[in-house]
Amino acid sequence: MSKKVLVISSSPRKGGNSDILCDEFIKGAKESGNTVEKLFIGDMKINYCTGCGACFNEGKACPQRDDMPDILNKMIDSDVIVMASPVYFYTISAQMKTLIDRTCSRYTEINGKDFYFIVTAADSSAENLERSVECFRGFTDCLVDATEKGVVYGAGAWQSGEIVGTPAMKEAYAFGKSV
Ligand SMILES: Cc1cc2nc3c(=O)[nH]c(=O)nc-3n(C[C@H](O)[C@H](O)[C@H](O)COP(=O)(O)O)c2cc1C
């Protein structure tokens, strides 16, 4: 069955290591007949959550005017969400964290999704990337019926493009293919 796949690429480096792995995932997912959309959020306007409480105290829509309402609609509308980030100081990119925080007004509608996580780091030890993966899990643990389907550990890649030729490429492609 064809699924709607949303890939959220959060590195500020377009064509960087995590973005390359997103593309490998997409290649596999498209080959299997799925509908795929990629968001390169570095190109999008996503303001910080201000904690104003309009959503959680007053039940109102988020008052901010930026690209987040469109992103939320796409997240809610998808079957599969791929979240990709470089490891920055053993957490995730500020771009991805900002997006996660801004789901506050509608995260209860992001139900029943399958999730894949992609992380890339200079560090060559995959286990040291776990803290970044835990950042994603902190988000998906707050969702109803979220299923973690796979993690791509893109370890040992510092410079842009160094991920090419590593096992992470095949893993990303295989996860996409079997979505
Ligand atoms: C601000 C910053 C912080 C970083 N912090 C880490 C880190 O804590 N551990 C690590 O192994 N690599 C770290 N790196 C290296 C990146 O994770 C690595 O270059 C990764 O491949 C970037 O992925 P990208 O090409 O998708 O942006 C950091 C890079 C930057 C620019």
JSON list of C-alpha atoms and ligand atoms in Angstrom, two decimals:
[
{"chain": "A", "resi": 1, "resn": "MET", "atom": "CA", "xyz": [0.00, 0.00, 0.00]},
{"chain": "A", "resi": 2, "resn": "SER", "atom": "CA", "xyz": [1.30, 3.40, -0.97]},
{"chain": "A", "resi": 3, "resn": "LYS", "atom": "CA", "xyz": [2.03, 5.65, 2.01]},
{"chain": "A", "resi": 4, "resn": "LYS", "atom": "CA", "xyz": [2.49, 9.36, 2.43]},
{"chain": "A", "resi": 5, "resn": "VAL", "atom": "CA", "xyz": [6.02, 9.96, 3.64]},
{"chain": "A", "resi": 6, "resn": "LEU", "atom": "CA", "xyz": [7.18, 13.30, 5.02]},
{"chain": "A", "resi": 7, "resn": "VAL", "atom": "CA", "xyz": [10.94, 13.78, 5.35]},
{"chain": "A", "resi": 8, "resn": "ILE", "atom": "CA", "xyz": [12.07, 16.65, 7.59]},
{"chain": "A", "resi": 9, "resn": "SER", "atom": "CA", "xyz": [15.68, 17.56, 6.89]},
{"chain": "A", "resi": 10, "resn": "SER", "atom": "CA", "xyz": [16.95, 19.95, 9.55]},
{"chain": "A", "resi": 11, "resn": "SER", "atom": "CA", "xyz": [20.64, 20.52, 8.89]},
{"chain": "A", "resi": 12, "resn": "PRO", "atom": "CA", "xyz": [21.54, 24.04, 7.84]},
{"chain": "A", "resi": 13, "resn": "ARG", "atom": "CA", "xyz": [23.88, 22.34, 5.30]},
{"chain": "A", "resi": 14, "resn": "LYS", "atom": "CA", "xyz": [21.90, 21.62, 2.15]},
{"chain": "A", "resi": 15, "resn": "GLY", "atom": "CA", "xyz": [23.44, 18.56, 0.54]},
{"chain": "A", "resi": 16, "resn": "GLY", "atom": "CA", "xyz": [25.18, 17.79, 3.82]},
{"chain": "A", "resi": 17, "resn": "ASN", "atom": "CA", "xyz": [25.45, 14.35, 5.39]},
{"chain": "A", "resi": 18, "resn": "SER", "atom": "CA", "xyz": [21.99, 14.06, 6.96]},
{"chain": "A", "resi": 19, "resn": "ASP", "atom": "CA", "xyz": [20.41, 15.64, 3.88]},
{"chain": "A", "resi": 20, "resn": "ILE", "atom": "CA", "xyz": [22.18, 13.05, 1.70]},
{"chain": "A", "resi": 21, "resn": "LEU", "atom": "CA", "xyz": [20.80, 10.26, 3.90]},
{"chain": "A", "resi": 22, "resn": "CYS", "atom": "CA", "xyz": [17.33, 11.78, 3.56]},
{"chain": "A", "resi": 23, "resn": "ASP", "atom": "CA", "xyz": [17.72, 11.53, -0.20]},
{"chain": "A", "resi": 24, "resn": "GLU", "atom": "CA", "xyz": [18.77, 7.88, 0.03]},
{"chain": "A", "resi": 25, "resn": "PHE", "atom": "CA", "xyz": [15.71, 7.15, 2.15]},
{"chain": "A", "resi": 26, "resn": "ILE", "atom": "CA", "xyz": [13.54, 8.99, -0.37]},
{"chain": "A", "resi": 27, "resn": "LYS", "atom": "CA", "xyz": [15.04, 7.04, -3.26]},
{"chain": "A", "resi": 28, "resn": "GLY", "atom": "CA", "xyz": [14.05, 3.76, -1.61]},
{"chain": "A", "resi": 29, "resn": "ALA", "atom": "CA", "xyz": [10.59, 5.00, -0.59]},
{"chain": "A", "resi": 30, "resn": "LYS", "atom": "CA", "xyz": [9.81, 6.26, -4.08]},
{"chain": "A", "resi": 31, "resn": "GLU", "atom": "CA", "xyz": [11.00, 3.02, -5.67]},
{"chain": "A", "resi": 32, "resn": "SER", "atom": "CA", "xyz": [8.45, 1.22, -3.50]},
{"chain": "A", "resi": 33, "resn": "GLY", "atom": "CA", "xyz": [5.67, 3.40, -4.83]},
{"chain": "A", "resi": 34, "resn": "ASN", "atom": "CA", "xyz": [5.19, 5.75, -1.90]},
{"chain": "A", "resi": 35, "resn": "THR", "atom": "CA", "xyz": [4.43, 9.45, -2.13]},
{"chain": "A", "resi": 36, "resn": "VAL", "atom": "CA", "xyz": [7.27, 11.43, -0.62]},
{"chain": "A", "resi": 37, "resn": "GLU", "atom": "CA", "xyz": [7.73, 15.07, 0.27]},
{"chain": "A", "resi": 38, "resn": "LYS", "atom": "CA", "xyz": [10.91, 16.52, 1.72]},
{"chain": "A", "resi": 39, "resn": "LEU", "atom": "CA", "xyz": [11.01, 19.70, 3.77]},
{"chain": "A", "resi": 40, "resn": "PHE", "atom": "CA", "xyz": [14.39, 21.41, 4.03]},
{"chain": "A", "resi": 41, "resn": "ILE", "atom": "CA", "xyz": [13.47, 23.46, 7.06]},
{"chain": "A", "resi": 42, "resn": "GLY", "atom": "CA", "xyz": [16.57, 25.66, 6.92]},
{"chain": "A", "resi": 43, "resn": "ASP", "atom": "CA", "xyz": [14.79, 27.38, 4.03]},
{"chain": "A", "resi": 44, "resn": "MET", "atom": "CA", "xyz": [11.59, 27.85, 6.00]},
{"chain": "A", "resi": 45, "resn": "LYS", "atom": "CA", "xyz": [10.46, 30.39, 8.55]},
{"chain": "A", "resi": 46, "resn": "ILE", "atom": "CA", "xyz": [9.86, 28.76, 11.91]},
{"chain": "A", "resi": 47, "resn": "ASN", "atom": "CA", "xyz": [9.76, 31.07, 14.92]},
{"chain": "A", "resi": 48, "resn": "TYR", "atom": "CA", "xyz": [10.47, 29.92, 18.44]},
{"chain": "A", "resi": 49, "resn": "CYS", "atom": "CA", "xyz": [7.58, 28.84, 20.64]},
{"chain": "A", "resi": 50, "resn": "THR", "atom": "CA", "xyz": [7.06, 31.72, 23.08]},
{"chain": "A", "resi": 51, "resn": "GLY", "atom": "CA", "xyz": [5.14, 29.63, 25.63]},
{"chain": "A", "resi": 52, "resn": "CYS", "atom": "CA", "xyz": [2.37, 32.24, 25.46]},
{"chain": "A", "resi": 53, "resn": "GLY", "atom": "CA", "xyz": [-0.29, 29.67, 26.34]},
{"chain": "A", "resi": 54, "resn": "ALA", "atom": "CA", "xyz": [-2.74, 30.67, 23.61]},
{"chain": "A", "resi": 55, "resn": "CYS", "atom": "CA", "xyz": [-2.89, 27.00, 22.58]},
{"chain": "A", "resi": 56, "resn": "PHE", "atom": "CA", "xyz": [-2.59, 25.16, 25.89]},
{"chain": "A", "resi": 57, "resn": "ASN", "atom": "CA", "xyz": [-4.44, 27.61, 28.17]},
{"chain": "A", "resi": 58, "resn": "GLU", "atom": "CA", "xyz": [-7.01, 29.14, 25.87]},
{"chain": "A", "resi": 59, "resn": "GLY", "atom": "CA", "xyz": [-7.48, 26.43, 23.23]},
{"chain": "A", "resi": 60, "resn": "LYS", "atom": "CA", "xyz": [-6.71, 28.90, 20.46]},
{"chain": "A", "resi": 61, "resn": "ALA", "atom": "CA", "xyz": [-4.64, 28.49, 17.33]},
{"chain": "A", "resi": 62, "resn": "CYS", "atom": "CA", "xyz": [-0.99, 29.49, 17.61]},
{"chain": "A", "resi": 63, "resn": "PRO", "atom": "CA", "xyz": [-0.91, 33.25, 16.95]},
{"chain": "A", "resi": 64, "resn": "GLN", "atom": "CA", "xyz": [2.42, 33.11, 15.09]},
{"chain": "A", "resi": 65, "resn": "ARG", "atom": "CA", "xyz": [2.53, 33.77, 11.36]},
{"chain": "A", "resi": 66, "resn": "ASP", "atom": "CA", "xyz": [5.17, 31.65, 9.68]},
{"chain": "A", "resi": 67, "resn": "ASP", "atom": "CA", "xyz": [5.55, 28.31, 7.85]},
{"chain": "A", "resi": 68, "resn": "MET", "atom": "CA", "xyz": [4.64, 26.15, 10.84]},
{"chain": "A", "resi": 69, "resn": "PRO", "atom": "CA", "xyz": [0.88, 25.78, 10.12]},
{"chain": "A", "resi": 70, "resn": "ASP", "atom": "CA", "xyz": [1.73, 24.26, 6.70]},
{"chain": "A", "resi": 71, "resn": "ILE", "atom": "CA", "xyz": [4.35, 21.97, 8.24]},
{"chain": "A", "resi": 72, "resn": "LEU", "atom": "CA", "xyz": [1.88, 20.81, 10.90]},
{"chain": "A", "resi": 73, "resn": "ASN", "atom": "CA", "xyz": [-0.77, 20.07, 8.27]},
{"chain": "A", "resi": 74, "resn": "LYS", "atom": "CA", "xyz": [1.75, 17.95, 6.40]},
{"chain": "A", "resi": 75, "resn": "MET", "atom": "CA", "xyz": [2.82, 16.10, 9.57]},
{"chain": "A", "resi": 76, "resn": "ILE", "atom": "CA", "xyz": [-0.80, 15.37, 10.49]},
{"chain": "A", "resi": 77, "resn": "ASP", "atom": "CA", "xyz": [-1.60, 14.27, 6.95]},
{"chain": "A", "resi": 78, "resn": "SER", "atom": "CA", "xyz": [1.34, 11.84, 6.60]},
{"chain": "A", "resi": 79, "resn": "ASP", "atom": "CA", "xyz": [1.60, 8.14, 7.40]},
{"chain": "A", "resi": 80, "resn": "VAL", "atom": "CA", "xyz": [5.36, 8.16, 7.92]},
{"chain": "A", "resi": 81, "resn": "ILE", "atom": "CA", "xyz": [7.58, 10.94, 9.29]},
{"chain": "A", "resi": 82, "resn": "VAL", "atom": "CA", "xyz": [11.37, 10.93, 8.89]},
{"chain": "A", "resi": 83, "resn": "MET", "atom": "CA", "xyz": [13.23, 13.31, 11.20]},
{"chain": "A", "resi": 84, "resn": "ALA", "atom": "CA", "xyz": [16.85, 14.01, 10.30]},
{"chain": "A", "resi": 85, "resn": "SER", "atom": "CA", "xyz": [19.40, 16.05, 12.21]},
{"chain": "A", "resi": 86, "resn": "PRO", "atom": "CA", "xyz": [23.12, 16.55, 12.51]},
{"chain": "A", "resi": 87, "resn": "VAL", "atom": "CA", "xyz": [24.47, 15.90, 16.00]},
{"chain": "A", "resi": 88, "resn": "TYR", "atom": "CA", "xyz": [25.19, 19.31, 17.46]},
{"chain": "A", "resi": 89, "resn": "PHE", "atom": "CA", "xyz": [26.84, 19.17, 20.87]},
{"chain": "A", "resi": 90, "resn": "TYR", "atom": "CA", "xyz": [25.38, 15.71, 21.33]},
{"chain": "A", "resi": 91, "resn": "THR", "atom": "CA", "xyz": [21.81, 16.86, 20.91]},
{"chain": "A", "resi": 92, "resn": "ILE", "atom": "CA", "xyz": [20.00, 17.94, 17.72]},
{"chain": "A", "resi": 93, "resn": "SER", "atom": "CA", "xyz": [20.00, 20.98, 15.48]},
{"chain": "A", "resi": 94, "resn": "ALA", "atom": "CA", "xyz": [18.32, 24.15, 16.72]},
{"chain": "A", "resi": 95, "resn": "GLN", "atom": "CA", "xyz": [16.17, 24.07, 13.59]},
{"chain": "A", "resi": 96, "resn": "MET", "atom": "CA", "xyz": [14.70, 20.68, 14.50]},
{"chain": "A", "resi": 97, "resn": "LYS", "atom": "CA", "xyz": [14.21, 21.56, 18.17]},
{"chain": "A", "resi": 98, "resn": "THR", "atom": "CA", "xyz": [12.44, 24.76, 17.19]},
{"chain": "A", "resi": 99, "resn": "LEU", "atom": "CA", "xyz": [10.10, 22.80, 14.92]},
{"chain": "A", "resi": 100, "resn": "ILE", "atom": "CA", "xyz": [9.37, 20.24, 17.65]},
{"chain": "A", "resi": 101, "resn": "ASP", "atom": "CA", "xyz": [8.51, 22.95, 20.16]},
{"chain": "A", "resi": 102, "resn": "ARG", "atom": "CA", "xyz": [6.17, 24.60, 17.68]},
{"chain": "A", "resi": 103, "resn": "THR", "atom": "CA", "xyz": [4.10, 21.43, 17.34]},
{"chain": "A", "resi": 104, "resn": "CYS", "atom": "CA", "xyz": [2.76, 22.37, 20.81]},
{"chain": "A", "resi": 105, "resn": "SER", "atom": "CA", "xyz": [-0.57, 23.67, 19.50]},
{"chain": "A", "resi": 106, "resn": "ARG", "atom": "CA", "xyz": [-1.39, 20.52, 17.49]},
{"chain": "A", "resi": 107, "resn": "TYR", "atom": "CA", "xyz": [0.85, 17.63, 18.57]},
{"chain": "A", "resi": 108, "resn": "THR", "atom": "CA", "xyz": [-2.19, 15.72, 19.86]},
{"chain": "A", "resi": 109, "resn": "GLU", "atom": "CA", "xyz": [-3.32, 15.44, 16.22]},
{"chain": "A", "resi": 110, "resn": "ILE", "atom": "CA", "xyz": [-0.08, 13.77, 15.11]},
{"chain": "A", "resi": 111, "resn": "ASN", "atom": "CA", "xyz": [-1.48, 10.32, 15.81]},
{"chain": "A", "resi": 112, "resn": "GLY", "atom": "CA", "xyz": [-0.61, 6.85, 14.59]},
{"chain": "A", "resi": 113, "resn": "LYS", "atom": "CA", "xyz": [2.51, 7.74, 12.61]},
{"chain": "A", "resi": 114, "resn": "ASP", "atom": "CA", "xyz": [5.54, 5.62, 11.85]},
{"chain": "A", "resi": 115, "resn": "PHE", "atom": "CA", "xyz": [8.82, 7.40, 12.58]},
{"chain": "A", "resi": 116, "resn": "TYR", "atom": "CA", "xyz": [12.34, 7.03, 11.28]},
{"chain": "A", "resi": 117, "resn": "PHE", "atom": "CA", "xyz": [15.25, 9.01, 12.70]},
{"chain": "A", "resi": 118, "resn": "ILE", "atom": "CA", "xyz": [18.44, 9.97, 10.87]},
{"chain": "A", "resi": 119, "resn": "VAL", "atom": "CA", "xyz": [21.43, 11.39, 12.73]},
{"chain": "A", "resi": 120, "resn": "THR", "atom": "CA", "xyz": [24.90, 12.27, 11.48]},
{"chain": "A", "resi": 121, "resn": "ALA", "atom": "CA", "xyz": [28.05, 13.11, 13.45]},
{"chain": "A", "resi": 122, "resn": "ALA", "atom": "CA", "xyz": [31.78, 13.44, 13.23]},
{"chain": "A", "resi": 123, "resn": "ASP", "atom": "CA", "xyz": [32.04, 10.98, 16.10]},
{"chain": "A", "resi": 124, "resn": "SER", "atom": "CA", "xyz": [32.74, 7.50, 14.77]},
{"chain": "A", "resi": 125, "resn": "SER", "atom": "CA", "xyz": [31.04, 5.68, 17.62]},
{"chain": "A", "resi": 126, "resn": "ALA", "atom": "CA", "xyz": [27.34, 5.12, 16.88]},
{"chain": "A", "resi": 127, "resn": "GLU", "atom": "CA", "xyz": [26.51, 4.74, 20.56]},
{"chain": "A", "resi": 128, "resn": "ASN", "atom": "CA", "xyz": [27.57, 8.35, 21.14]},
{"chain": "A", "resi": 129, "resn": "LEU", "atom": "CA", "xyz": [24.74, 9.44, 18.82]},
{"chain": "A", "resi": 130, "resn": "GLU", "atom": "CA", "xyz": [22.15, 7.96, 21.14]},
{"chain": "A", "resi": 131, "resn": "ARG", "atom": "CA", "xyz": [21.56, 11.17, 23.07]},
{"chain": "A", "resi": 132, "resn": "SER", "atom": "CA", "xyz": [20.46, 12.86, 19.85]},
{"chain": "A", "resi": 133, "resn": "VAL", "atom": "CA", "xyz": [18.11, 9.99, 19.09]},
{"chain": "A", "resi": 134, "resn": "GLU", "atom": "CA", "xyz": [16.71, 10.38, 22.61]},
{"chain": "A", "resi": 135, "resn": "CYS", "atom": "CA", "xyz": [15.83, 13.99, 21.72]},
{"chain": "A", "resi": 136, "resn": "PHE", "atom": "CA", "xyz": [13.59, 12.64, 18.97]},
{"chain": "A", "resi": 137, "resn": "ARG", "atom": "CA", "xyz": [12.14, 10.05, 21.33]},
{"chain": "A", "resi": 138, "resn": "GLY", "atom": "CA", "xyz": [11.29, 12.80, 23.82]},
{"chain": "A", "resi": 139, "resn": "PHE", "atom": "CA", "xyz": [9.03, 14.17, 21.11]},
{"chain": "A", "resi": 140, "resn": "THR", "atom": "CA", "xyz": [7.49, 10.93, 19.87]},
{"chain": "A", "resi": 141, "resn": "ASP", "atom": "CA", "xyz": [6.87, 9.75, 23.46]},
{"chain": "A", "resi": 142, "resn": "CYS", "atom": "CA", "xyz": [4.41, 12.66, 23.72]},
{"chain": "A", "resi": 143, "resn": "LEU", "atom": "CA", "xyz": [2.43, 11.48, 20.68]},
{"chain": "A", "resi": 144, "resn": "VAL", "atom": "CA", "xyz": [-0.41, 8.96, 20.53]},
{"chain": "A", "resi": 145, "resn": "ASP", "atom": "CA", "xyz": [0.41, 5.67, 18.77]},
{"chain": "A", "resi": 146, "resn": "ALA", "atom": "CA", "xyz": [3.80, 6.75, 17.41]},
{"chain": "A", "resi": 147, "resn": "THR", "atom": "CA", "xyz": [5.89, 3.79, 16.26]},
{"chain": "A", "resi": 148, "resn": "GLU", "atom": "CA", "xyz": [9.66, 4.03, 15.93]},
{"chain": "A", "resi": 149, "resn": "LYS", "atom": "CA", "xyz": [10.53, 1.99, 12.86]},
{"chain": "A", "resi": 150, "resn": "GLY", "atom": "CA", "xyz": [14.22, 2.63, 12.50]},
{"chain": "A", "resi": 151, "resn": "VAL", "atom": "CA", "xyz": [17.27, 4.77, 13.20]},
{"chain": "A", "resi": 152, "resn": "VAL", "atom": "CA", "xyz": [20.08, 5.56, 10.77]},
{"chain": "A", "resi": 153, "resn": "TYR", "atom": "CA", "xyz": [23.32, 6.25, 12.66]},
{"chain": "A", "resi": 154, "resn": "GLY", "atom": "CA", "xyz": [25.49, 8.26, 10.30]},
{"chain": "A", "resi": 155, "resn": "ALA", "atom": "CA", "xyz": [28.65, 8.15, 12.41]},
{"chain": "A", "resi": 156, "resn": "GLY", "atom": "CA", "xyz": [32.14, 9.26, 11.40]},
{"chain": "A", "resi": 157, "resn": "ALA", "atom": "CA", "xyz": [31.20, 12.00, 8.93]},
{"chain": "A", "resi": 158, "resn": "TRP", "atom": "CA", "xyz": [32.60, 15.46, 9.58]},
{"chain": "A", "resi": 159, "resn": "GLN", "atom": "CA", "xyz": [32.82, 17.23, 6.25]},
{"chain": "A", "resi": 160, "resn": "SER", "atom": "CA", "xyz": [29.84, 17.54, 3.99]},
{"chain": "A", "resi": 161, "resn": "GLY", "atom": "CA", "xyz": [29.62, 14.44, 1.78]},
{"chain": "A", "resi": 162, "resn": "GLU", "atom": "CA", "xyz": [31.76, 12.17, 3.94]},
{"chain": "A", "resi": 163, "resn": "ILE", "atom": "CA", "xyz": [28.72, 9.99, 4.59]},
{"chain": "A", "resi": 164, "resn": "VAL", "atom": "CA", "xyz": [28.82, 8.73, 1.00]},
{"chain": "A", "resi": 165, "resn": "GLY", "atom": "CA", "xyz": [30.15, 5.18, 0.91]},
{"chain": "A", "resi": 166, "resn": "THR", "atom": "CA", "xyz": [29.42, 4.42, 4.56]},
{"chain": "A", "resi": 167, "resn": "PRO", "atom": "CA", "xyz": [26.96, 1.68, 5.65]},
{"chain": "A", "resi": 168, "resn": "ALA", "atom": "CA", "xyz": [24.45, 4.39, 6.68]},
{"chain": "A", "resi": 169, "resn": "MET", "atom": "CA", "xyz": [23.71, 5.02, 2.99]},
{"chain": "A", "resi": 170, "resn": "LYS", "atom": "CA", "xyz": [22.48, 1.47, 2.44]},
{"chain": "A", "resi": 171, "resn": "GLU", "atom": "CA", "xyz": [20.58, 1.51, 5.71]},
{"chain": "A", "resi": 172, "resn": "ALA", "atom": "CA", "xyz": [18.74, 4.72, 4.77]},
{"chain": "A", "resi": 173, "resn": "TYR", "atom": "CA", "xyz": [17.88, 3.31, 1.35]},
{"chain": "A", "resi": 174, "resn": "ALA", "atom": "CA", "xyz": [16.67, 0.02, 2.85]},
{"chain": "A", "resi": 175, "resn": "PHE", "atom": "CA", "xyz": [14.48, 1.76, 5.43]},
{"chain": "A", "resi": 176, "resn": "GLY", "atom": "CA", "xyz": [12.97, 3.86, 2.67]},
{"chain": "A", "resi": 177, "resn": "LYS", "atom": "CA", "xyz": [12.39, 0.86, 0.48]},
{"chain": "A", "resi": 178, "resn": "SER", "atom": "CA", "xyz": [10.54, -1.02, 3.24]},
{"chain": "A", "resi": 179, "resn": "VAL", "atom": "CA", "xyz": [8.48, 1.88, 4.51]},
{"chain": "B", "resi": 1, "resn": "LIG", "atom": "C1", "xyz": [27.72, 23.47, 15.80]},
{"chain": "B", "resi": 1, "resn": "LIG", "atom": "C2", "xyz": [28.22, 22.08, 15.54]},
{"chain": "B", "resi": 1, "resn": "LIG", "atom": "C3", "xyz": [28.23, 21.19, 16.59]},
{"chain": "B", "resi": 1, "resn": "LIG", "atom": "C4", "xyz": [28.66, 19.87, 16.38]},
{"chain": "B", "resi": 1, "resn": "LIG", "atom": "N1", "xyz": [28.66, 19.01, 17.43]},
{"chain": "B", "resi": 1, "resn": "LIG", "atom": "C5", "xyz": [29.08, 17.74, 17.24]},
{"chain": "B", "resi": 1, "resn": "LIG", "atom": "C6", "xyz": [29.09, 16.82, 18.32]},
{"chain": "B", "resi": 1, "resn": "LIG", "atom": "O1", "xyz": [28.71, 17.12, 19.45]},
{"chain": "B", "resi": 1, "resn": "LIG", "atom": "N2", "xyz": [29.55, 15.55, 18.08]},
{"chain": "B", "resi": 1, "resn": "LIG", "atom": "C7", "xyz": [29.98, 15.16, 16.83]},
{"chain": "B", "resi": 1, "resn": "LIG", "atom": "O2", "xyz": [30.37, 14.01, 16.68]},
{"chain": "B", "resi": 1, "resn": "LIG", "atom": "N3", "xyz": [29.95, 16.02, 15.78]},
{"chain": "B", "resi": 1, "resn": "LIG", "atom": "C8", "xyz": [29.52, 17.28, 15.96]},
{"chain": "B", "resi": 1, "resn": "LIG", "atom": "N4", "xyz": [29.49, 18.17, 14.91]},
{"chain": "B", "resi": 1, "resn": "LIG", "atom": "C9", "xyz": [29.80, 17.66, 13.55]},
{"chain": "B", "resi": 1, "resn": "LIG", "atom": "C10", "xyz": [28.54, 17.31, 12.77]},
{"chain": "B", "resi": 1, "resn": "LIG", "atom": "O3", "xyz": [27.65, 16.52, 13.53]},
{"chain": "B", "resi": 1, "resn": "LIG", "atom": "C11", "xyz": [28.90, 16.57, 11.50]},
{"chain": "B", "resi": 1, "resn": "LIG", "atom": "O4", "xyz": [29.68, 17.42, 10.67]},
{"chain": "B", "resi": 1, "resn": "LIG", "atom": "C12", "xyz": [27.69, 16.07, 10.76]},
{"chain": "B", "resi": 1, "resn": "LIG", "atom": "O5", "xyz": [28.08, 15.24, 9.68]},
{"chain": "B", "resi": 1, "resn": "LIG", "atom": "C13", "xyz": [26.86, 17.23, 10.23]},
{"chain": "B", "resi": 1, "resn": "LIG", "atom": "O6", "xyz": [25.76, 16.75, 9.52]},
{"chain": "B", "resi": 1, "resn": "LIG", "atom": "P1", "xyz": [25.20, 17.59, 8.28]},
{"chain": "B", "resi": 1, "resn": "LIG", "atom": "O7", "xyz": [26.23, 17.52, 7.18]},
{"chain": "B", "resi": 1, "resn": "LIG", "atom": "O8", "xyz": [23.93, 16.91, 7.94]},
{"chain": "B", "resi": 1, "resn": "LIG", "atom": "O9", "xyz": [24.99, 18.98, 8.75]},
{"chain": "B", "resi": 1, "resn": "LIG", "atom": "C14", "xyz": [29.08, 19.47, 15.08]},
{"chain": "B", "resi": 1, "resn": "LIG", "atom": "C15", "xyz": [29.07, 20.39, 14.04]},
{"chain": "B", "resi": 1, "resn": "LIG", "atom": "C16", "xyz": [28.65, 21.68, 14.26]},
{"chain": "B", "resi": 1, "resn": "LIG", "atom": "C17", "xyz": [28.63, 22.67, 13.11]}
]
